[in-house]
Amino acid sequence: MKTPFYTTRPLTPHFGIEALSVNLADPRKIDLTDKNSKFVTQLKSDLIQHRAILFRNQTLSGQRQVEISNALGGRVQSTFYKHPRSPHPDVFRVSNDEREGCTSVGRSGWHSDGTFQECPFAYQTMYFPSVAEGGDTHFVPLKELYESFGEEERMDLDRIWMATGRRESPVHPLVYRHPFRSSGLGGKDDEGEVTMLFHCGRPFVSGWYCDETNTNTGDNDNENNNDDNARIVNGVNVSRMVHPSIVQDRITTQIESKLDEIGIRMKWERGDFMISDNLGLAHYASEGTQGDAESVGLRILHRTTIVGGAETVPVKFDGRKSFSL
């Protein structure tokens, strides 16, 4: 498919496109000063439709990456350690060599970024000035992941809430309505597309709460949430917390069984630049991202994270939203 700015081809059958024949570093052709420019409008439209855009063969300064990130309409929010080698204060530099960047990033488990905030990050950008053999990032689309569970399992997942216990300590619904993507029904019947929010890294979740009705979280010893003395907040029983691993393992097992069917093991090339919908995709850094630099090559990732507005606070289809205790 050809747009006024680039030609596209599918990245996977379910999500993502490659954008070809465009130089993002050229300010004469790519205007980022106006957030309503035709290029920025095209970029946002393609992100909503496809959830990821991969630009090949780019040469981007840290400043230019931040300019692209800011043009998406939110604001770049830096919540990470500033490595001395980072090209910009708002660029997170990641590597398989601690002298070059922060190591072991994204290895704790499948996740979306910013779960510790009331508004998880809307988008992230990833630029690779240098790549390593086997340094893949895995991505899975969250609508398709949810739909891959059986009907009874989906009913259970709909009642689960994630307690992060970090920074802003929000309690997020595991399943909610994507703020930008349509369900495809159109008109008043279109409530938005289903998506999910989770972190399967052990340190990033303090536990899981459930709606006050019975919910099978997989914790067979403690399935019944009905308790006359329970504290109910936002329709959620916050008197009893399920151990983090019970739901994390359940999600991880499902992703691993479906990854090759609905997701991608992204093999990066030098100069790759991806913008991804952080609310529509989960990701995980493979073991190879930490391979010995002398053996597999130096891996350098420059990442930015973009937070949206109030519309990105997760809201369930019944109107309940994330909350804090």
PDB file of C-alpha atoms in Angstrom:
ATOM      1  CA  MET A   1       0.000   0.000   0.000  1.00  0.00           C
ATOM      2  CA  LYS A   2       1.269   3.469  -0.856  1.00  0.00           C
ATOM      3  CA  THR A   3       0.674   6.579   1.246  1.00  0.00           C
ATOM      4  CA  PRO A   4       1.809  10.133   0.396  1.00  0.00           C
ATOM      5  CA  PHE A   5       4.864   9.605   2.640  1.00  0.00           C
ATOM      6  CA  TYR A   6       5.823   5.927   2.478  1.00  0.00           C
ATOM      7  CA  THR A   7       4.959   2.576   0.998  1.00  0.00           C
ATOM      8  CA  THR A   8       3.790  -0.100   3.431  1.00  0.00           C
ATOM      9  CA  ARG A   9       3.709  -3.863   3.626  1.00  0.00           C
ATOM     10  CA  PRO A  10       2.417  -6.134   6.412  1.00  0.00           C
ATOM     11  CA  LEU A  11       4.775  -7.025   9.242  1.00  0.00           C
ATOM     12  CA  THR A  12       2.612  -9.926  10.478  1.00  0.00           C
ATOM     13  CA  PRO A  13      -0.841 -11.254   9.514  1.00  0.00           C
ATOM     14  CA  HIS A  14      -2.337  -9.767  12.694  1.00  0.00           C
ATOM     15  CA  PHE A  15      -0.587  -6.471  13.322  1.00  0.00           C
ATOM     16  CA  GLY A  16       2.169  -4.142  12.212  1.00  0.00           C
ATOM     17  CA  ILE A  17       3.429  -2.669   8.953  1.00  0.00           C
ATOM     18  CA  GLU A  18       6.825  -1.884   7.495  1.00  0.00           C
ATOM     19  CA  ALA A  19       7.110   1.666   6.150  1.00  0.00           C
ATOM     20  CA  LEU A  20       9.477   1.826   3.200  1.00  0.00           C
ATOM     21  CA  SER A  21      11.273   4.572   1.257  1.00  0.00           C
ATOM     22  CA  VAL A  22      11.218   7.289   3.907  1.00  0.00           C
ATOM     23  CA  ASN A  23      13.998   9.141   5.707  1.00  0.00           C
ATOM     24  CA  LEU A  24      12.685  10.278   9.090  1.00  0.00           C
ATOM     25  CA  ALA A  25      15.815  12.323   9.741  1.00  0.00           C
ATOM     26  CA  ASP A  26      15.102  14.740   6.851  1.00  0.00           C
ATOM     27  CA  PRO A  27      13.217  17.780   8.248  1.00  0.00           C
ATOM     28  CA  ARG A  28      12.627  19.114   4.720  1.00  0.00           C
ATOM     29  CA  LYS A  29      10.376  16.175   3.892  1.00  0.00           C
ATOM     30  CA  ILE A  30       9.142  15.134   7.328  1.00  0.00           C
ATOM     31  CA  ASP A  31       7.567  18.035   9.210  1.00  0.00           C
ATOM     32  CA  LEU A  32       7.317  17.339  12.923  1.00  0.00           C
ATOM     33  CA  THR A  33       6.853  20.932  14.084  1.00  0.00           C
ATOM     34  CA  ASP A  34       3.099  20.823  13.475  1.00  0.00           C
ATOM     35  CA  LYS A  35       1.277  18.028  15.297  1.00  0.00           C
ATOM     36  CA  ASN A  36      -1.553  18.413  12.786  1.00  0.00           C
ATOM     37  CA  SER A  37       0.678  18.085   9.726  1.00  0.00           C
ATOM     38  CA  LYS A  38      -0.304  15.563   7.062  1.00  0.00           C
ATOM     39  CA  PHE A  39       2.647  13.331   7.951  1.00  0.00           C
ATOM     40  CA  VAL A  40       1.836  13.235  11.672  1.00  0.00           C
ATOM     41  CA  THR A  41      -1.840  12.623  10.888  1.00  0.00           C
ATOM     42  CA  GLN A  42      -0.845   9.699   8.634  1.00  0.00           C
ATOM     43  CA  LEU A  43       1.461   8.318  11.317  1.00  0.00           C
ATOM     44  CA  LYS A  44      -1.223   8.416  14.010  1.00  0.00           C
ATOM     45  CA  SER A  45      -3.807   6.852  11.716  1.00  0.00           C
ATOM     46  CA  ASP A  46      -1.488   3.993  10.796  1.00  0.00           C
ATOM     47  CA  LEU A  47      -0.605   3.401  14.452  1.00  0.00           C
ATOM     48  CA  ILE A  48      -4.255   3.128  15.432  1.00  0.00           C
ATOM     49  CA  GLN A  49      -4.989   0.784  12.549  1.00  0.00           C
ATOM     50  CA  HIS A  50      -1.870  -1.418  12.675  1.00  0.00           C
ATOM     51  CA  ARG A  51      -0.502  -1.014  16.255  1.00  0.00           C
ATOM     52  CA  ALA A  52       3.145  -0.970  15.074  1.00  0.00           C
ATOM     53  CA  ILE A  53       5.119   0.758  12.316  1.00  0.00           C
ATOM     54  CA  LEU A  54       8.644  -0.373  11.485  1.00  0.00           C
ATOM     55  CA  PHE A  55      10.931   2.007   9.589  1.00  0.00           C
ATOM     56  CA  ARG A  56      14.056   0.395   8.159  1.00  0.00           C
ATOM     57  CA  ASN A  57      17.489   1.922   7.491  1.00  0.00           C
ATOM     58  CA  GLN A  58      17.129   5.011   9.664  1.00  0.00           C
ATOM     59  CA  THR A  59      19.880   7.191  11.138  1.00  0.00           C
ATOM     60  CA  LEU A  60      18.356   9.112  14.032  1.00  0.00           C
ATOM     61  CA  SER A  61      19.884  11.413  16.612  1.00  0.00           C
ATOM     62  CA  GLY A  62      18.489  11.324  20.118  1.00  0.00           C
ATOM     63  CA  GLN A  63      16.932  14.736  19.520  1.00  0.00           C
ATOM     64  CA  ARG A  64      15.168  13.560  16.361  1.00  0.00           C
ATOM     65  CA  GLN A  65      13.800  10.474  18.101  1.00  0.00           C
ATOM     66  CA  VAL A  66      12.369  12.678  20.851  1.00  0.00           C
ATOM     67  CA  GLU A  67      10.857  15.025  18.246  1.00  0.00           C
ATOM     68  CA  ILE A  68       9.092  12.097  16.564  1.00  0.00           C
ATOM     69  CA  SER A  69       7.896  10.874  19.966  1.00  0.00           C
ATOM     70  CA  ASN A  70       6.508  14.284  20.937  1.00  0.00           C
ATOM     71  CA  ALA A  71       4.703  14.591  17.613  1.00  0.00           C
ATOM     72  CA  LEU A  72       2.501  11.621  18.525  1.00  0.00           C
ATOM     73  CA  GLY A  73       0.390  13.911  20.669  1.00  0.00           C
ATOM     74  CA  GLY A  74       1.271  12.903  24.208  1.00  0.00           C
ATOM     75  CA  ARG A  75       4.474  13.752  26.004  1.00  0.00           C
ATOM     76  CA  VAL A  76       7.708  11.890  26.415  1.00  0.00           C
ATOM     77  CA  GLN A  77       8.021  10.743  30.006  1.00  0.00           C
ATOM     78  CA  SER A  78      11.347   9.516  31.293  1.00  0.00           C
ATOM     79  CA  THR A  79      10.992   7.156  34.260  1.00  0.00           C
ATOM     80  CA  PHE A  80      14.290   5.339  33.935  1.00  0.00           C
ATOM     81  CA  TYR A  81      17.956   5.520  34.823  1.00  0.00           C
ATOM     82  CA  LYS A  82      19.915   7.988  32.687  1.00  0.00           C
ATOM     83  CA  HIS A  83      22.899   6.086  31.317  1.00  0.00           C
ATOM     84  CA  PRO A  84      25.968   8.290  30.649  1.00  0.00           C
ATOM     85  CA  ARG A  85      26.020   7.132  27.009  1.00  0.00           C
ATOM     86  CA  SER A  86      22.413   8.129  26.305  1.00  0.00           C
ATOM     87  CA  PRO A  87      22.169  10.585  23.388  1.00  0.00           C
ATOM     88  CA  HIS A  88      19.370  12.604  25.043  1.00  0.00           C
ATOM     89  CA  PRO A  89      17.950  12.975  28.593  1.00  0.00           C
ATOM     90  CA  ASP A  90      14.634  11.500  27.429  1.00  0.00           C
ATOM     91  CA  VAL A  91      16.166   8.509  25.639  1.00  0.00           C
ATOM     92  CA  PHE A  92      16.646   5.280  27.586  1.00  0.00           C
ATOM     93  CA  ARG A  93      19.811   3.570  26.360  1.00  0.00           C
ATOM     94  CA  VAL A  94      19.786  -0.233  26.639  1.00  0.00           C
ATOM     95  CA  SER A  95      22.593  -2.644  25.797  1.00  0.00           C
ATOM     96  CA  ASN A  96      24.206  -6.030  26.397  1.00  0.00           C
ATOM     97  CA  ASP A  97      27.295  -4.188  27.645  1.00  0.00           C
ATOM     98  CA  GLU A  98      26.909  -2.174  30.852  1.00  0.00           C
ATOM     99  CA  ARG A  99      29.514   0.294  29.626  1.00  0.00           C
ATOM    100  CA  GLU A 100      27.250   1.110  26.688  1.00  0.00           C
ATOM    101  CA  GLY A 101      23.787   1.022  28.240  1.00  0.00           C
ATOM    102  CA  CYS A 102      21.499  -0.426  30.891  1.00  0.00           C
ATOM    103  CA  THR A 103      21.449  -4.226  30.876  1.00  0.00           C
ATOM    104  CA  SER A 104      18.802  -6.921  31.505  1.00  0.00           C
ATOM    105  CA  VAL A 105      15.998  -4.519  30.539  1.00  0.00           C
ATOM    106  CA  GLY A 106      12.652  -6.130  29.682  1.00  0.00           C
ATOM    107  CA  ARG A 107      13.762  -9.591  30.804  1.00  0.00           C
ATOM    108  CA  SER A 108      11.584 -10.032  33.884  1.00  0.00           C
ATOM    109  CA  GLY A 109       8.459 -11.083  31.985  1.00  0.00           C
ATOM    110  CA  TRP A 110       5.888 -10.228  29.339  1.00  0.00           C
ATOM    111  CA  HIS A 111       4.501  -6.733  29.841  1.00  0.00           C
ATOM    112  CA  SER A 112       3.295  -3.400  28.587  1.00  0.00           C
ATOM    113  CA  ASP A 113       5.283  -0.366  29.716  1.00  0.00           C
ATOM    114  CA  GLY A 114       4.199   1.999  32.471  1.00  0.00           C
ATOM    115  CA  THR A 115       1.876  -0.297  34.419  1.00  0.00           C
ATOM    116  CA  PHE A 116       3.021   1.483  37.601  1.00  0.00           C
ATOM    117  CA  GLN A 117       1.243   4.675  36.451  1.00  0.00           C
ATOM    118  CA  GLU A 118      -2.418   5.614  36.392  1.00  0.00           C
ATOM    119  CA  CYS A 119      -1.975   6.211  32.641  1.00  0.00           C
ATOM    120  CA  PRO A 120       0.215   3.478  31.145  1.00  0.00           C
ATOM    121  CA  PHE A 121       2.345   4.640  28.237  1.00  0.00           C
ATOM    122  CA  ALA A 122       0.358   5.062  25.029  1.00  0.00           C
ATOM    123  CA  TYR A 123       3.312   4.488  22.695  1.00  0.00           C
ATOM    124  CA  GLN A 124       6.945   3.535  22.766  1.00  0.00           C
ATOM    125  CA  THR A 125       9.662   4.021  20.165  1.00  0.00           C
ATOM    126  CA  MET A 126      12.650   1.730  19.703  1.00  0.00           C
ATOM    127  CA  TYR A 127      15.712   2.648  17.622  1.00  0.00           C
ATOM    128  CA  PHE A 128      18.615   0.266  17.003  1.00  0.00           C
ATOM    129  CA  PRO A 129      21.904   1.901  16.010  1.00  0.00           C
ATOM    130  CA  SER A 130      23.582  -1.473  16.620  1.00  0.00           C
ATOM    131  CA  VAL A 131      22.190  -5.014  16.788  1.00  0.00           C
ATOM    132  CA  ALA A 132      23.344  -8.358  18.156  1.00  0.00           C
ATOM    133  CA  GLU A 133      22.738 -11.815  16.761  1.00  0.00           C
ATOM    134  CA  GLY A 134      19.815 -13.370  18.616  1.00  0.00           C
ATOM    135  CA  GLY A 135      18.871 -10.088  20.300  1.00  0.00           C
ATOM    136  CA  ASP A 136      15.195 -10.409  19.383  1.00  0.00           C
ATOM    137  CA  THR A 137      12.211  -8.703  20.979  1.00  0.00           C
ATOM    138  CA  HIS A 138       8.979 -10.685  21.045  1.00  0.00           C
ATOM    139  CA  PHE A 139       5.606  -8.977  20.555  1.00  0.00           C
ATOM    140  CA  VAL A 140       2.076 -10.291  20.996  1.00  0.00           C
ATOM    141  CA  PRO A 141      -1.198  -8.486  20.105  1.00  0.00           C
ATOM    142  CA  LEU A 142      -3.439  -8.201  23.136  1.00  0.00           C
ATOM    143  CA  LYS A 143      -6.857  -8.416  21.471  1.00  0.00           C
ATOM    144  CA  GLU A 144      -5.851 -11.662  19.795  1.00  0.00           C
ATOM    145  CA  LEU A 145      -4.281 -12.937  23.013  1.00  0.00           C
ATOM    146  CA  TYR A 146      -7.520 -12.352  24.924  1.00  0.00           C
ATOM    147  CA  GLU A 147      -9.557 -14.034  22.200  1.00  0.00           C
ATOM    148  CA  SER A 148      -7.239 -17.067  22.264  1.00  0.00           C
ATOM    149  CA  PHE A 149      -8.551 -18.026  25.725  1.00  0.00           C
ATOM    150  CA  GLY A 150     -11.692 -20.133  26.004  1.00  0.00           C
ATOM    151  CA  GLU A 151     -15.034 -18.506  26.800  1.00  0.00           C
ATOM    152  CA  GLU A 152     -15.046 -19.448  30.486  1.00  0.00           C
ATOM    153  CA  GLU A 153     -11.429 -18.347  30.838  1.00  0.00           C
ATOM    154  CA  ARG A 154     -12.278 -14.959  29.320  1.00  0.00           C
ATOM    155  CA  MET A 155     -15.100 -14.538  31.814  1.00  0.00           C
ATOM    156  CA  ASP A 156     -12.620 -15.163  34.632  1.00  0.00           C
ATOM    157  CA  LEU A 157     -10.035 -12.782  33.183  1.00  0.00           C
ATOM    158  CA  ASP A 158     -12.689 -10.056  32.906  1.00  0.00           C
ATOM    159  CA  ARG A 159     -13.024 -10.039  36.715  1.00  0.00           C
ATOM    160  CA  ILE A 160      -9.313  -9.782  37.594  1.00  0.00           C
ATOM    161  CA  TRP A 161      -7.458  -6.595  38.582  1.00  0.00           C
ATOM    162  CA  MET A 162      -3.695  -6.049  38.830  1.00  0.00           C
ATOM    163  CA  ALA A 163      -2.260  -4.430  41.962  1.00  0.00           C
ATOM    164  CA  THR A 164       1.103  -2.958  41.033  1.00  0.00           C
ATOM    165  CA  GLY A 165       2.297  -1.739  44.418  1.00  0.00           C
ATOM    166  CA  ARG A 166       4.887   0.494  42.698  1.00  0.00           C
ATOM    167  CA  ARG A 167       5.247   4.289  42.484  1.00  0.00           C
ATOM    168  CA  GLU A 168       1.658   5.527  41.932  1.00  0.00           C
ATOM    169  CA  SER A 169       0.417   2.050  43.009  1.00  0.00           C
ATOM    170  CA  PRO A 170      -2.625   1.908  40.731  1.00  0.00           C
ATOM    171  CA  VAL A 171      -4.987  -1.051  40.564  1.00  0.00           C
ATOM    172  CA  HIS A 172      -5.665  -1.774  36.883  1.00  0.00           C
ATOM    173  CA  PRO A 173      -8.253  -3.998  35.197  1.00  0.00           C
ATOM    174  CA  LEU A 174      -6.622  -6.936  33.462  1.00  0.00           C
ATOM    175  CA  VAL A 175      -9.124  -6.614  30.590  1.00  0.00           C
ATOM    176  CA  TYR A 176     -10.408  -3.251  29.384  1.00  0.00           C
ATOM    177  CA  ARG A 177     -11.420  -1.154  26.392  1.00  0.00           C
ATOM    178  CA  HIS A 178      -8.674   0.166  24.109  1.00  0.00           C
ATOM    179  CA  PRO A 179      -8.972   3.987  24.142  1.00  0.00           C
ATOM    180  CA  PHE A 180      -8.304   4.485  20.415  1.00  0.00           C
ATOM    181  CA  ARG A 181      -9.104   1.310  18.489  1.00  0.00           C
ATOM    182  CA  SER A 182     -12.572   0.468  17.204  1.00  0.00           C
ATOM    183  CA  SER A 183     -14.231  -2.914  17.565  1.00  0.00           C
ATOM    184  CA  GLY A 184     -15.312  -2.620  13.948  1.00  0.00           C
ATOM    185  CA  LEU A 185     -19.043  -2.659  14.664  1.00  0.00           C
ATOM    186  CA  GLY A 186     -19.519   1.032  13.955  1.00  0.00           C
ATOM    187  CA  GLY A 187     -22.096   3.472  15.327  1.00  0.00           C
ATOM    188  CA  LYS A 188     -23.505   3.290  18.831  1.00  0.00           C
ATOM    189  CA  ASP A 189     -22.775  -0.443  19.038  1.00  0.00           C
ATOM    190  CA  ASP A 190     -19.019   0.173  18.778  1.00  0.00           C
ATOM    191  CA  GLU A 191     -17.744   0.188  22.360  1.00  0.00           C
ATOM    192  CA  GLY A 192     -14.095  -0.110  21.327  1.00  0.00           C
ATOM    193  CA  GLU A 193     -11.707  -3.010  20.983  1.00  0.00           C
ATOM    194  CA  VAL A 194     -10.841  -5.268  23.886  1.00  0.00           C
ATOM    195  CA  THR A 195      -7.273  -5.200  25.166  1.00  0.00           C
ATOM    196  CA  MET A 196      -5.312  -6.265  28.248  1.00  0.00           C
ATOM    197  CA  LEU A 197      -2.862  -4.730  30.721  1.00  0.00           C
ATOM    198  CA  PHE A 198      -0.410  -6.807  32.749  1.00  0.00           C
ATOM    199  CA  HIS A 199       3.164  -7.265  33.828  1.00  0.00           C
ATOM    200  CA  CYS A 200       4.442 -10.816  34.206  1.00  0.00           C
ATOM    201  CA  GLY A 201       7.690  -9.745  35.876  1.00  0.00           C
ATOM    202  CA  ARG A 202       7.614 -10.827  39.518  1.00  0.00           C
ATOM    203  CA  PRO A 203       8.813  -7.509  41.024  1.00  0.00           C
ATOM    204  CA  PHE A 204       6.265  -5.410  39.132  1.00  0.00           C
ATOM    205  CA  VAL A 205       3.045  -6.826  40.603  1.00  0.00           C
ATOM    206  CA  SER A 206       2.192  -7.125  44.280  1.00  0.00           C
ATOM    207  CA  GLY A 207      -0.830  -9.330  43.581  1.00  0.00           C
ATOM    208  CA  TRP A 208      -4.225  -9.618  41.938  1.00  0.00           C
ATOM    209  CA  TYR A 209      -7.686  -8.653  43.161  1.00  0.00           C
ATOM    210  CA  CYS A 210     -10.992  -9.976  41.880  1.00  0.00           C
ATOM    211  CA  ASP A 211     -14.507  -8.650  41.483  1.00  0.00           C
ATOM    212  CA  GLU A 212     -16.712  -9.367  44.459  1.00  0.00           C
ATOM    213  CA  THR A 213     -18.372 -12.246  42.557  1.00  0.00           C
ATOM    214  CA  ASN A 214     -16.698 -15.652  42.367  1.00  0.00           C
ATOM    215  CA  THR A 215     -13.677 -15.704  40.077  1.00  0.00           C
ATOM    216  CA  ASN A 216     -11.414 -18.585  39.154  1.00  0.00           C
ATOM    217  CA  THR A 217      -7.971 -16.990  39.118  1.00  0.00           C
ATOM    218  CA  GLY A 218      -6.325 -20.388  39.128  1.00  0.00           C
ATOM    219  CA  ASP A 219      -5.821 -20.190  42.905  1.00  0.00           C
ATOM    220  CA  ASN A 220      -7.823 -23.316  43.685  1.00  0.00           C
ATOM    221  CA  ASP A 221      -7.391 -22.978  47.447  1.00  0.00           C
ATOM    222  CA  ASN A 222      -8.942 -19.516  47.520  1.00  0.00           C
ATOM    223  CA  GLU A 223     -11.524 -19.210  44.783  1.00  0.00           C
ATOM    224  CA  ASN A 224     -14.441 -17.798  46.715  1.00  0.00           C
ATOM    225  CA  ASN A 225     -14.398 -14.025  47.050  1.00  0.00           C
ATOM    226  CA  ASN A 226     -17.743 -13.826  48.862  1.00  0.00           C
ATOM    227  CA  ASP A 227     -16.966 -12.520  52.341  1.00  0.00           C
ATOM    228  CA  ASP A 228     -19.387 -10.609  54.535  1.00  0.00           C
ATOM    229  CA  ASN A 229     -16.450  -8.651  55.980  1.00  0.00           C
ATOM    230  CA  ALA A 230     -14.754  -7.961  52.661  1.00  0.00           C
ATOM    231  CA  ARG A 231     -13.737  -4.442  51.725  1.00  0.00           C
ATOM    232  CA  ILE A 232     -15.241  -3.656  48.321  1.00  0.00           C
ATOM    233  CA  VAL A 233     -13.810  -0.786  46.262  1.00  0.00           C
ATOM    234  CA  ASN A 234     -15.034  -0.071  42.742  1.00  0.00           C
ATOM    235  CA  GLY A 235     -16.799  -3.450  42.800  1.00  0.00           C
ATOM    236  CA  VAL A 236     -13.502  -5.183  43.613  1.00  0.00           C
ATOM    237  CA  ASN A 237     -12.771  -7.276  46.701  1.00  0.00           C
ATOM    238  CA  VAL A 238      -9.559  -5.675  47.964  1.00  0.00           C
ATOM    239  CA  SER A 239      -9.553  -7.641  51.220  1.00  0.00           C
ATOM    240  CA  ARG A 240      -7.887 -10.630  49.632  1.00  0.00           C
ATOM    241  CA  MET A 241      -4.989 -10.582  47.222  1.00  0.00           C
ATOM    242  CA  VAL A 242      -3.984 -13.498  44.997  1.00  0.00           C
ATOM    243  CA  HIS A 243      -0.259 -14.255  44.734  1.00  0.00           C
ATOM    244  CA  PRO A 244       1.318 -12.557  41.673  1.00  0.00           C
ATOM    245  CA  SER A 245       2.625 -15.743  40.065  1.00  0.00           C
ATOM    246  CA  ILE A 246      -0.770 -17.422  39.793  1.00  0.00           C
ATOM    247  CA  VAL A 247      -2.106 -15.052  37.138  1.00  0.00           C
ATOM    248  CA  GLN A 248       1.315 -14.186  35.696  1.00  0.00           C
ATOM    249  CA  ASP A 249       2.074 -17.839  34.975  1.00  0.00           C
ATOM    250  CA  ARG A 250      -1.336 -18.335  33.432  1.00  0.00           C
ATOM    251  CA  ILE A 251      -0.825 -15.427  31.034  1.00  0.00           C
ATOM    252  CA  THR A 252       2.773 -16.380  30.228  1.00  0.00           C
ATOM    253  CA  THR A 253       1.817 -19.971  29.406  1.00  0.00           C
ATOM    254  CA  GLN A 254      -0.901 -18.782  27.032  1.00  0.00           C
ATOM    255  CA  ILE A 255       1.421 -16.312  25.279  1.00  0.00           C
ATOM    256  CA  GLU A 256       4.148 -18.896  24.812  1.00  0.00           C
ATOM    257  CA  SER A 257       1.663 -21.343  23.317  1.00  0.00           C
ATOM    258  CA  LYS A 258       0.286 -18.752  20.875  1.00  0.00           C
ATOM    259  CA  LEU A 259       3.314 -16.577  20.070  1.00  0.00           C
ATOM    260  CA  ASP A 260       4.207 -18.151  16.739  1.00  0.00           C
ATOM    261  CA  GLU A 261       0.542 -18.100  15.689  1.00  0.00           C
ATOM    262  CA  ILE A 262      -0.401 -14.490  16.527  1.00  0.00           C
ATOM    263  CA  GLY A 263       2.834 -12.701  17.475  1.00  0.00           C
ATOM    264  CA  ILE A 264       6.349 -12.132  16.193  1.00  0.00           C
ATOM    265  CA  ARG A 265       9.912 -12.816  17.277  1.00  0.00           C
ATOM    266  CA  MET A 266      11.300  -9.550  15.944  1.00  0.00           C
ATOM    267  CA  LYS A 267      14.782  -9.920  14.507  1.00  0.00           C
ATOM    268  CA  TRP A 268      16.172  -6.410  14.437  1.00  0.00           C
ATOM    269  CA  GLU A 269      18.420  -4.949  11.782  1.00  0.00           C
ATOM    270  CA  ARG A 270      20.786  -2.035  12.219  1.00  0.00           C
ATOM    271  CA  GLY A 271      18.889   1.212  11.667  1.00  0.00           C
ATOM    272  CA  ASP A 272      15.473  -0.222  12.595  1.00  0.00           C
ATOM    273  CA  PHE A 273      13.077   2.252  14.189  1.00  0.00           C
ATOM    274  CA  MET A 274       9.721   1.041  15.486  1.00  0.00           C
ATOM    275  CA  ILE A 275       6.789   2.933  16.935  1.00  0.00           C
ATOM    276  CA  SER A 276       4.393   0.627  18.752  1.00  0.00           C
ATOM    277  CA  ASP A 277       1.011   0.871  20.427  1.00  0.00           C
ATOM    278  CA  ASN A 278       1.864   0.052  24.030  1.00  0.00           C
ATOM    279  CA  LEU A 279      -1.828  -0.382  24.875  1.00  0.00           C
ATOM    280  CA  GLY A 280      -2.408  -2.893  22.083  1.00  0.00           C
ATOM    281  CA  LEU A 281       0.782  -4.971  22.268  1.00  0.00           C
ATOM    282  CA  ALA A 282       2.789  -6.673  24.997  1.00  0.00           C
ATOM    283  CA  HIS A 283       6.480  -7.400  24.557  1.00  0.00           C
ATOM    284  CA  TYR A 284       9.383  -9.337  26.037  1.00  0.00           C
ATOM    285  CA  ALA A 285      13.136  -9.124  25.541  1.00  0.00           C
ATOM    286  CA  SER A 286      14.496 -12.547  24.615  1.00  0.00           C
ATOM    287  CA  GLU A 287      17.413 -14.182  26.400  1.00  0.00           C
ATOM    288  CA  GLY A 288      19.622 -13.350  23.425  1.00  0.00           C
ATOM    289  CA  THR A 289      19.367  -9.627  24.162  1.00  0.00           C
ATOM    290  CA  GLN A 290      21.941 -10.188  26.888  1.00  0.00           C
ATOM    291  CA  GLY A 291      24.361 -12.302  24.846  1.00  0.00           C
ATOM    292  CA  ASP A 292      28.060 -11.585  25.240  1.00  0.00           C
ATOM    293  CA  ALA A 293      28.831  -8.548  23.085  1.00  0.00           C
ATOM    294  CA  GLU A 294      32.170  -9.910  21.956  1.00  0.00           C
ATOM    295  CA  SER A 295      30.505 -13.097  20.696  1.00  0.00           C
ATOM    296  CA  VAL A 296      27.180 -11.908  19.251  1.00  0.00           C
ATOM    297  CA  GLY A 297      27.829  -8.226  18.663  1.00  0.00           C
ATOM    298  CA  LEU A 298      27.012  -5.038  20.535  1.00  0.00           C
ATOM    299  CA  ARG A 299      23.290  -4.425  21.003  1.00  0.00           C
ATOM    300  CA  ILE A 300      22.198  -0.827  21.507  1.00  0.00           C
ATOM    301  CA  LEU A 301      18.569   0.193  21.869  1.00  0.00           C
ATOM    302  CA  HIS A 302      17.402   3.792  22.225  1.00  0.00           C
ATOM    303  CA  ARG A 303      13.884   3.844  23.662  1.00  0.00           C
ATOM    304  CA  THR A 304      11.355   6.541  24.412  1.00  0.00           C
ATOM    305  CA  THR A 305       7.994   6.178  26.156  1.00  0.00           C
ATOM    306  CA  ILE A 306       5.054   8.490  25.497  1.00  0.00           C
ATOM    307  CA  VAL A 307       2.271   9.008  28.007  1.00  0.00           C
ATOM    308  CA  GLY A 308      -1.197   9.977  26.787  1.00  0.00           C
ATOM    309  CA  GLY A 309      -3.919  11.979  28.455  1.00  0.00           C
ATOM    310  CA  ALA A 310      -6.800  11.077  30.732  1.00  0.00           C
ATOM    311  CA  GLU A 311      -8.326   8.995  27.941  1.00  0.00           C
ATOM    312  CA  THR A 312      -5.593   6.387  28.437  1.00  0.00           C
ATOM    313  CA  VAL A 313      -6.601   5.537  32.007  1.00  0.00           C
ATOM    314  CA  PRO A 314      -7.794   1.921  31.581  1.00  0.00           C
ATOM    315  CA  VAL A 315     -11.614   1.720  31.562  1.00  0.00           C
ATOM    316  CA  LYS A 316     -13.582  -1.531  31.497  1.00  0.00           C
ATOM    317  CA  PHE A 317     -16.590  -2.028  29.260  1.00  0.00           C
ATOM    318  CA  ASP A 318     -18.871  -1.591  32.287  1.00  0.00           C
ATOM    319  CA  GLY A 319     -17.392   1.888  32.919  1.00  0.00           C
ATOM    320  CA  ARG A 320     -15.182   1.060  35.907  1.00  0.00           C
ATOM    321  CA  LYS A 321     -11.631   2.337  35.658  1.00  0.00           C
ATOM    322  CA  SER A 322      -8.258   1.973  37.334  1.00  0.00           C
ATOM    323  CA  PHE A 323      -8.119   3.233  40.905  1.00  0.00           C
ATOM    324  CA  SER A 324      -5.768   3.660  43.839  1.00  0.00           C
ATOM    325  CA  LEU A 325      -6.232   2.493  47.404  1.00  0.00           C
TER     326      LEU A 325
END
